[in-house]
CSV table of C-alpha atoms in Angstrom, one decimal:
chain,number,residue,atom,x,y,z
L,787,MET,CA,105.5,103.4,82.2
L,788,GLY,CA,106.6,104.3,78.8
L,789,THR,CA,108.4,106.4,76.6
L,790,GLN,CA,107.7,109.7,75.4
L,791,THR,CA,109.9,112.0,72.4
L,792,THR,CA,111.0,115.4,73.9
L,793,THR,CA,112.6,118.6,71.9
L,794,VAL,CA,115.2,119.1,74.9
L,795,THR,CA,117.3,116.0,75.7
L,796,ALA,CA,120.7,115.5,74.1
L,797,PRO,CA,120.8,114.0,71.0
L,798,GLY,CA,120.4,110.1,71.0
L,799,ARG,CA,118.5,110.3,74.0
L,800,LYS,CA,115.3,110.6,75.2
L,801,ILE,CA,112.8,110.2,78.2
L,802,LEU,CA,111.3,107.2,79.6
L,803,THR,CA,108.4,108.2,81.7
L,804,LEU,CA,107.4,105.8,84.9
L,805,ASP,CA,104.5,105.4,86.7
L,806,SER,CA,105.8,104.2,90.0
L,807,SER,CA,104.9,103.7,93.7
L,808,HIS,CA,106.3,107.1,94.5
L,809,GLY,CA,103.5,109.1,91.2
L,810,THR,CA,105.6,109.7,87.8
L,811,VAL,CA,109.0,109.7,87.6
L,812,TYR,CA,110.6,109.9,84.4
L,813,ARG,CA,114.5,108.6,83.0
L,814,GLU,CA,116.7,110.6,80.2
L,815,ILE,CA,117.7,107.4,78.6
L,816,SER,CA,119.5,106.3,74.9
L,817,SER,CA,117.7,106.5,72.1
L,818,ALA,CA,120.4,103.6,70.6
L,819,PRO,CA,119.0,100.3,69.6
L,820,PRO,CA,119.1,97.4,72.1
L,821,ARG,CA,122.7,95.4,72.6
L,822,ALA,CA,123.5,92.0,74.4
L,823,ALA,CA,123.8,92.6,78.0
L,824,THR,CA,127.3,91.6,79.2
L,825,ALA,CA,128.2,89.1,82.4
L,826,GLU,CA,128.7,91.7,84.3
L,827,GLU,CA,125.4,93.7,83.7
L,828,ILE,CA,123.4,90.5,84.4
L,829,PRO,CA,125.3,88.0,85.2
L,830,ILE,CA,125.2,83.2,85.3
L,831,ILE,CA,124.8,82.5,88.8
L,832,ASP,CA,124.9,78.5,90.0
L,833,LEU,CA,123.1,77.1,92.3
L,834,SER,CA,123.8,73.8,92.0
L,835,LYS,CA,125.1,74.2,96.1
L,836,LEU,CA,122.4,75.8,97.0
L,837,ASN,CA,121.6,71.8,97.5
L,838,SER,CA,124.6,71.7,100.3
L,839,LYS,CA,124.2,71.6,104.0
L,840,ASN,CA,127.6,73.8,103.9
L,841,LEU,CA,126.4,77.2,105.4
L,842,GLU,CA,130.2,78.6,103.3
L,843,ASP,CA,128.2,77.0,100.6
L,844,HIS,CA,125.6,78.9,100.3
L,845,LYS,CA,127.2,82.5,101.2
L,846,SER,CA,129.6,81.8,98.2
L,847,ILE,CA,126.2,82.3,96.4
L,848,ALA,CA,124.5,85.0,98.3
L,849,LEU,CA,127.6,86.9,98.1
L,850,LYS,CA,127.2,86.3,94.0
L,851,ILE,CA,123.3,87.3,94.2
L,852,LYS,CA,124.1,90.3,96.0
L,853,ALA,CA,126.2,91.9,93.7
L,854,ALA,CA,124.0,91.6,90.8
L,855,ALA,CA,121.1,92.8,92.8
L,856,GLU,CA,123.0,95.8,93.8
L,857,ASN,CA,124.3,96.2,90.7
L,858,THR,CA,121.2,96.0,87.1
L,859,GLY,CA,119.1,93.9,90.0
L,860,PHE,CA,119.4,91.5,86.7
L,861,PHE,CA,121.0,87.4,87.2
L,862,TYR,CA,120.8,83.4,85.5
L,863,ILE,CA,120.1,81.3,87.9
L,864,GLU,CA,121.2,78.4,86.5
L,865,ASN,CA,121.4,74.4,88.2
L,866,HIS,CA,118.5,75.8,90.1
L,867,GLY,CA,116.8,72.6,90.3
L,868,ILE,CA,113.6,72.3,88.7
L,869,GLU,CA,113.1,69.5,86.1
L,870,GLU,CA,113.3,70.4,82.3
L,871,GLU,CA,110.3,68.2,81.3
L,872,ILE,CA,108.7,70.0,84.2
L,873,ILE,CA,109.3,73.1,82.3
L,874,GLU,CA,108.5,71.9,79.0
L,875,ASN,CA,104.8,70.5,79.3
L,876,ALA,CA,103.8,73.4,81.7
L,877,LYS,CA,105.2,75.7,77.4
L,878,GLU,CA,103.1,72.6,75.9
L,879,SER,CA,100.5,73.5,77.5
L,880,VAL,CA,100.5,76.8,77.7
L,881,MET,CA,100.4,76.7,73.2
L,882,LYS,CA,97.9,74.5,73.7
L,883,PHE,CA,95.6,76.8,75.2
L,884,MET,CA,96.5,80.0,73.6
L,885,ALA,CA,96.1,77.9,70.9
L,886,GLN,CA,92.5,77.1,70.7
L,887,PRO,CA,89.7,79.6,70.0
L,888,LEU,CA,89.0,82.9,72.2
L,889,GLU,CA,84.9,82.2,72.7
L,890,VAL,CA,86.1,79.0,74.3
L,891,LYS,CA,89.6,81.2,76.7
L,892,GLN,CA,87.0,83.5,77.4
L,893,LYS,CA,85.0,81.4,79.0
L,894,VAL,CA,87.8,81.8,81.9
L,895,ALA,CA,88.5,85.4,81.8
L,896,ARG,CA,89.6,87.0,84.3
L,897,LYS,CA,87.7,90.2,83.9
L,898,ASN,CA,84.8,88.3,84.9
L,899,GLN,CA,86.9,87.4,88.7
L,900,LYS,CA,86.5,88.8,91.4
L,901,TYR,CA,89.9,89.0,91.9
L,902,TRP,CA,92.0,88.7,88.8
L,903,ASN,CA,91.9,85.4,87.8
L,904,GLY,CA,92.3,83.5,84.5
L,905,TYR,CA,92.5,84.7,81.2
L,906,PHE,CA,93.8,87.9,79.5
L,907,GLU,CA,93.0,88.5,76.0
L,908,PRO,CA,94.8,89.9,73.4
L,909,ALA,CA,95.9,93.6,74.1
L,910,GLY,CA,93.9,93.0,77.5
L,911,SER,CA,96.6,95.6,79.9
L,912,GLN,CA,99.0,97.9,78.8
L,913,ALA,CA,101.6,97.4,81.9
L,914,ASN,CA,102.7,101.6,80.9
L,915,LYS,CA,100.5,104.2,79.9
L,916,SER,CA,102.6,106.6,78.0
L,917,GLU,CA,102.9,103.2,75.9
L,918,SER,CA,100.6,101.0,73.4
L,919,ARG,CA,98.4,98.1,75.0
L,920,ASP,CA,100.2,94.9,75.4
L,921,HIS,CA,100.7,92.2,72.7
L,922,LYS,CA,100.3,89.5,74.6
L,923,GLU,CA,97.2,86.8,76.6
L,924,ASN,CA,98.2,85.7,79.7
L,925,PHE,CA,97.0,82.7,81.9
L,926,GLY,CA,97.4,84.2,85.4
L,927,TRP,CA,95.9,83.5,89.2
L,928,GLN,CA,97.3,83.9,92.5
L,929,TYR,CA,98.1,81.9,95.7
L,930,SER,CA,95.8,79.8,97.0
L,931,PRO,CA,97.3,77.0,99.5
L,932,ASN,CA,95.6,74.4,98.0
L,933,LEU,CA,98.8,74.4,95.1
L,934,ASP,CA,100.9,74.8,97.8
L,935,PRO,CA,103.7,71.8,98.8
L,936,LEU,CA,104.1,73.0,102.3
L,937,TYR,CA,99.7,71.7,102.8
L,938,ASP,CA,100.0,68.8,101.2
L,939,HIS,CA,99.5,67.2,104.8
L,940,LEU,CA,96.3,69.0,105.2
L,941,PRO,CA,93.0,67.6,103.2
L,942,HIS,CA,92.1,69.3,100.4
L,943,PRO,CA,90.3,71.4,99.1
L,944,ILE,CA,92.1,72.7,102.8
L,945,ALA,CA,89.0,74.4,104.7
L,946,SER,CA,88.9,77.7,105.9
L,947,SER,CA,89.8,77.7,109.6
L,948,SER,CA,92.7,75.9,108.2
L,949,ILE,CA,93.9,79.6,107.9
L,950,PRO,CA,94.7,82.0,110.1
L,951,ALA,CA,92.0,84.2,109.8
L,952,ASN,CA,94.2,87.6,110.1
L,953,ILE,CA,95.9,85.4,106.6
L,954,LEU,CA,92.3,84.3,104.7
L,955,GLU,CA,91.0,87.7,104.3
L,956,TYR,CA,94.4,87.9,101.6
L,957,ILE,CA,94.1,84.2,100.2
L,958,ARG,CA,92.9,86.0,96.4
L,959,ALA,CA,93.3,82.6,94.4
L,960,GLU,CA,89.8,81.5,93.0
L,961,ASP,CA,90.6,78.1,92.9
L,962,GLU,CA,86.6,77.5,90.0
L,963,ILE,CA,89.2,79.1,86.9
L,964,TRP,CA,90.4,76.1,86.8
L,965,ASP,CA,87.2,74.1,85.0
L,966,GLY,CA,87.2,76.4,82.2
L,967,THR,CA,90.1,75.2,81.5
L,968,LEU,CA,89.4,71.9,81.1
L,969,SER,CA,88.6,72.2,77.2
L,970,CYS,CA,93.0,72.0,76.9
L,971,PRO,CA,93.1,68.4,78.4
L,972,GLY,CA,96.2,68.8,80.7
L,973,PHE,CA,96.7,72.3,81.4
L,974,LYS,CA,95.5,72.3,84.7
L,975,GLU,CA,97.9,69.3,86.2
L,976,ASN,CA,101.2,70.9,84.1
L,977,ALA,CA,100.6,74.5,85.3
L,978,ILE,CA,100.1,73.2,88.8
L,979,THR,CA,103.0,70.7,88.4
L,980,TYR,CA,105.6,73.9,87.1
L,981,TYR,CA,104.0,76.0,89.9
L,982,ARG,CA,104.8,74.6,92.9
L,983,SER,CA,108.1,73.4,91.7
L,984,MET,CA,108.4,77.6,91.5
L,985,LEU,CA,107.0,78.7,94.5
L,986,SER,CA,109.4,76.0,96.1
L,987,LEU,CA,112.7,77.5,94.4
L,988,ALA,CA,111.2,80.9,95.2
L,989,ARG,CA,111.2,79.6,98.8
L,990,ARG,CA,115.0,78.1,99.1
L,991,LEU,CA,116.7,82.0,97.5
L,992,THR,CA,115.3,84.1,99.7
L,993,LYS,CA,117.5,81.9,102.2
L,994,ILE,CA,119.7,83.2,100.5
L,995,PHE,CA,118.5,86.1,99.8
L,996,ALA,CA,118.6,87.0,103.7
L,997,LEU,CA,122.5,85.5,103.7
L,998,ALA,CA,123.1,88.2,101.1
L,999,LEU,CA,121.2,90.9,103.4
L,1000,ASP,CA,124.0,90.2,106.7
L,1001,LEU,CA,120.3,87.8,108.2
L,1002,ASP,CA,120.1,84.6,109.8
L,1003,GLU,CA,119.3,82.2,106.9
L,1004,SER,CA,116.2,81.2,108.8
L,1005,TYR,CA,115.2,85.2,108.6
L,1006,PHE,CA,112.9,85.5,105.9
L,1007,ASP,CA,111.1,81.7,106.8
L,1008,HIS,CA,107.7,83.0,108.7
L,1009,LEU,CA,107.2,85.5,105.8
L,1010,THR,CA,106.1,83.2,103.6
L,1011,THR,CA,103.8,80.4,105.1
L,1012,TYR,CA,100.9,81.6,102.7
L,1013,PRO,CA,103.3,84.2,100.6
L,1014,GLY,CA,101.9,86.8,97.8
L,1015,ALA,CA,103.2,83.9,95.0
L,1016,ASP,CA,101.2,84.8,91.7
L,1017,LEU,CA,101.8,83.0,88.7
L,1018,ALA,CA,101.7,84.3,84.6
L,1019,PHE,CA,101.8,82.4,81.3
L,1020,ASN,CA,102.6,84.5,78.5
L,1021,TYR,CA,102.1,84.1,75.1
L,1022,TYR,CA,103.4,86.8,72.5
L,1023,PRO,CA,101.7,85.5,69.4
L,1024,PRO,CA,103.9,87.3,66.5
L,1025,VAL,CA,103.2,89.9,64.8
L,1026,SER,CA,104.0,88.6,61.0
L,1027,GLY,CA,102.0,86.6,58.7
L,1028,ASP,CA,99.2,84.8,59.4
L,1029,ILE,CA,100.2,82.9,62.9
L,1030,GLY,CA,97.9,83.3,66.1
L,1031,LYS,CA,95.9,85.7,63.7
L,1032,VAL,CA,98.1,89.3,64.2
L,1033,LYS,CA,99.1,91.1,60.5
L,1034,GLU,CA,102.1,92.9,59.6
L,1035,ASN,CA,99.7,96.3,60.1
L,1036,GLU,CA,98.0,94.9,62.3
L,1037,ALA,CA,101.3,95.6,64.4
L,1038,MET,CA,101.9,98.7,63.6
L,1039,ALA,CA,99.4,100.6,66.8
L,1040,HIS,CA,101.8,98.3,69.3
L,1041,ASP,CA,104.4,99.7,70.9
L,1042,VAL,CA,105.6,97.0,72.5
L,1043,GLY,CA,105.1,93.5,73.3
L,1044,LEU,CA,104.4,94.8,77.2
L,1045,GLY,CA,105.5,97.9,78.6
L,1046,SER,CA,108.1,99.8,80.3
L,1047,HIS,CA,108.2,98.4,83.9
L,1048,THR,CA,109.0,98.3,87.6
L,1049,ASP,CA,107.9,94.7,89.8
L,1050,LEU,CA,106.1,95.6,92.4
L,1051,GLN,CA,106.8,92.0,94.4
L,1052,CYS,CA,109.8,91.1,96.6
L,1053,PHE,CA,111.3,89.3,93.1
L,1054,THR,CA,110.1,87.0,90.4
L,1055,LEU,CA,111.4,84.5,88.4
L,1056,LEU,CA,111.0,84.1,85.4
L,1057,TRP,CA,111.3,81.0,82.5
L,1058,GLN,CA,111.5,82.2,79.1
L,1059,ASP,CA,111.7,80.4,75.6
L,1060,MET,CA,114.4,80.8,73.2
L,1061,ILE,CA,113.1,83.6,71.4
L,1062,GLY,CA,113.8,86.5,73.7
L,1063,GLY,CA,112.9,89.0,73.2
L,1064,LEU,CA,112.7,91.0,77.1
L,1065,LEU,CA,115.2,94.4,77.6
L,1066,VAL,CA,116.1,95.7,81.0
L,1067,LEU,CA,117.3,99.8,81.1
L,1068,ASN,CA,121.2,99.0,82.6
L,1069,ARG,CA,122.0,102.5,84.9
L,1070,GLY,CA,123.1,103.9,82.7
L,1071,GLY,CA,120.0,104.6,80.5
L,1072,GLU,CA,121.0,101.8,78.0
L,1073,TRP,CA,118.4,98.9,76.8
L,1074,ILE,CA,120.4,95.4,77.9
L,1075,LYS,CA,119.0,92.7,75.7
L,1076,ALA,CA,118.2,89.9,78.8
L,1077,THR,CA,119.2,87.1,75.5
L,1078,PRO,CA,117.3,83.6,76.5
L,1079,ILE,CA,120.2,80.8,77.9
L,1080,LYS,CA,119.0,77.6,77.7
L,1081,GLY,CA,118.2,75.3,81.8
L,1082,THR,CA,118.5,79.4,83.3
L,1083,ILE,CA,116.1,81.2,84.6
L,1084,VAL,CA,116.0,85.2,85.7
L,1085,VAL,CA,115.8,86.6,88.8
L,1086,ASN,CA,114.8,90.5,89.2
L,1087,ILE,CA,114.5,92.6,91.9
L,1088,GLY,CA,111.3,93.1,93.1
L,1089,ASP,CA,109.7,97.4,94.1
L,1090,PHE,CA,109.2,95.6,97.6
L,1091,LEU,CA,112.8,94.3,98.0
L,1092,MET,CA,113.9,97.2,97.5
L,1093,ARG,CA,112.0,98.9,99.5
L,1094,MET,CA,112.5,96.7,102.4
L,1095,THR,CA,116.3,97.1,101.7
L,1096,ASN,CA,116.5,101.0,101.7
L,1097,ASP,CA,116.9,101.0,98.1
L,1098,LYS,CA,120.4,98.9,98.5
L,1099,TRP,CA,119.4,96.8,96.0
L,1100,GLN,CA,117.5,98.3,92.4
L,1101,SER,CA,114.3,96.9,90.5
L,1102,THR,CA,115.5,97.8,87.4
L,1103,VAL,CA,113.0,98.8,84.6
L,1104,HIS,CA,112.5,96.4,82.2
L,1105,ARG,CA,110.2,96.2,78.8
L,1106,VAL,CA,109.2,93.6,76.4
L,1107,GLU,CA,109.4,94.1,72.2
L,1108,VAL,CA,106.8,93.0,69.9
L,1109,ASN,CA,107.6,89.4,68.7
L,1110,LYS,CA,109.1,90.5,65.3
L,1111,THR,CA,108.9,86.2,64.3
L,1112,SER,CA,106.9,83.0,62.7
L,1113,GLU,CA,106.6,81.6,66.3
L,1114,PRO,CA,105.2,82.5,69.4
L,1115,ARG,CA,106.9,84.0,72.2
L,1116,VAL,CA,106.1,82.1,75.3
L,1117,SER,CA,107.4,82.8,79.7
L,1118,MET,CA,106.2,81.9,82.9
L,1119,PRO,CA,106.8,84.0,85.2
L,1120,LEU,CA,106.1,83.5,89.2
L,1121,PHE,CA,106.0,86.7,90.9
L,1122,PHE,CA,107.2,86.4,94.4
L,1123,GLY,CA,106.4,88.9,97.9
L,1124,PHE,CA,106.2,87.6,101.4
L,1125,ASN,CA,102.7,87.1,103.6
L,1126,PHE,CA,100.2,89.9,103.0
L,1127,ASN,CA,99.7,90.7,106.4
L,1128,GLU,CA,103.1,91.7,107.3
L,1129,PHE,CA,104.0,95.0,108.5
L,1130,ILE,CA,107.4,95.3,106.5
L,1131,GLY,CA,109.9,98.5,106.8
L,1132,VAL,CA,113.4,98.9,106.2
L,1133,LEU,CA,116.1,95.5,107.7
L,1134,PRO,CA,117.6,95.9,110.6
L,1135,THR,CA,121.6,95.3,108.4
L,1136,CYS,CA,119.7,98.0,105.5
L,1137,ALA,CA,119.9,101.1,108.0
L,1138,SER,CA,122.8,103.1,110.1
L,1139,GLU,CA,122.4,105.9,112.1
L,1140,SER,CA,124.6,107.8,108.6
L,1141,GLU,CA,121.6,105.7,106.9
L,1142,PRO,CA,118.7,106.6,108.0
L,1143,PRO,CA,115.8,103.9,107.4
L,1144,LYS,CA,114.1,105.7,103.4
L,1145,TYR,CA,109.8,104.4,103.9
L,1146,GLU,CA,108.2,103.5,107.2
L,1147,PRO,CA,106.9,100.1,107.7
L,1148,LEU,CA,104.1,98.7,105.7
L,1149,ARG,CA,101.4,95.9,105.5
L,1150,ILE,CA,102.0,94.3,102.3
L,1151,GLY,CA,98.7,92.9,101.3
L,1152,ASP,CA,98.2,97.2,101.1
L,1153,TRP,CA,101.2,97.5,99.1
L,1154,ASN,CA,100.3,96.0,96.9
L,1155,TYR,CA,96.1,95.5,96.3
L,1156,ILE,CA,96.9,99.8,96.5
L,1157,ARG,CA,99.2,99.1,93.2
L,1158,LEU,CA,97.4,96.3,91.1
L,1159,ASN,CA,94.4,98.1,92.2
L,1160,GLN,CA,95.3,101.1,90.4
L,1161,SER,CA,96.8,99.7,87.5
L,1162,HIS,CA,93.5,98.2,87.1
L,1163,ASN,CA,90.3,101.0,87.1
L,1164,LYS,CA,92.9,102.8,84.3
L,1165,ILE,CA,92.1,99.7,82.2
L,1166,PHE,CA,89.0,99.6,82.6
L,1167,LYS,CA,88.7,104.2,82.2
L,1168,GLN,CA,90.6,103.4,79.2
L,1169,ARG,CA,88.0,101.0,78.1
L,1170,GLU,CA,85.3,103.1,78.3
L,1171,GLU,CA,86.9,106.1,77.4
L,1172,ALA,CA,87.4,103.9,73.8
L,1173,LYS,CA,83.7,102.6,73.4
L,1174,LYS,CA,82.6,106.2,74.1
L,1175,LYS,CA,85.1,107.4,71.5
L,1176,ALA,CA,83.7,104.2,69.0
L,1177,MET,CA,80.3,105.4,69.6
L,1178,VAL,CA,80.2,108.8,69.1
L,1179,GLU,CA,82.4,108.3,65.6
L,1180,ALA,CA,79.1,105.5,64.2
L,1181,MET,CA,76.8,108.0,65.4
L,1182,MET,CA,78.7,110.6,62.6
């Protein structure tokens, strides 16, 4: 998804071009610099009563989440229950892993894996074809029952026979990637501990989301037994100085740290460090800053949950600025979706005779992989075109 300027827009406006599930779409947005978000645009929601056994306490949280989800689709959560030590250990492991020589990290390169688990090299992705390549590195992995606290009672590694056949075909984990991280002691352990904590938090939030949608608190429980739960360690090297081996003049080729896009699953839980750079596009077409707030996690609604709510909840465009500080920036998002084998349409509480469903039921796995494969195929095509161009120029 990306931006381009056109002469037919009003002064101070430009066109944002976006790839979506509906094809290419366009948004007229402000060309003004990003501004600070107001508390109404990205509110802070306290989860301290999440452990309460009182349903009314849960409903009070749900009301705040509903308001935020219908507005910008972004909010912070505080008192979320994930220990600071778990977060810090994961962050430090990311920093140590990314500080290794490129050839060491390439031992677990995502391009060598069947299902795209592992390491993504600098500028290895392009979230928006109309913007620059993403100025970041990444290590990511997909859901594995072996990492899920829900199945700690089973012998590990979990036998395929213990997983329902209609689920097994959608398990895209490649557990061997962890062998390629042994050069960074503690990385695997800290990464998995963080993942398990975020996964548990996501499941608890689905109960509050159900209440926010006027459903029973347990409505989504059967959809989260083998969820689409992917985690990414994003590393945004600085563009000033030699840190990260990126010089200022080299960085001029980059518009963005991560291009303008929406998230395709149900929702995202994002821990970000205090450097900042996450921008959210509000309804007025202004870029607003999701400024880091210590002790919080950013939550944003994804495309599939917006679809399930008949577009009542907002999956909002966001991007990450190029890191122009002198320090690397780290973010650690969990992208959470429901079981890939499930067919889901518009929720019963989100449609009526006057507002009929806009969407037919769709298998979540089909949605997810069609969207991802479109993105990955595009990246490979662009790489091959760039290689071909370089070869032709070298022969001239």
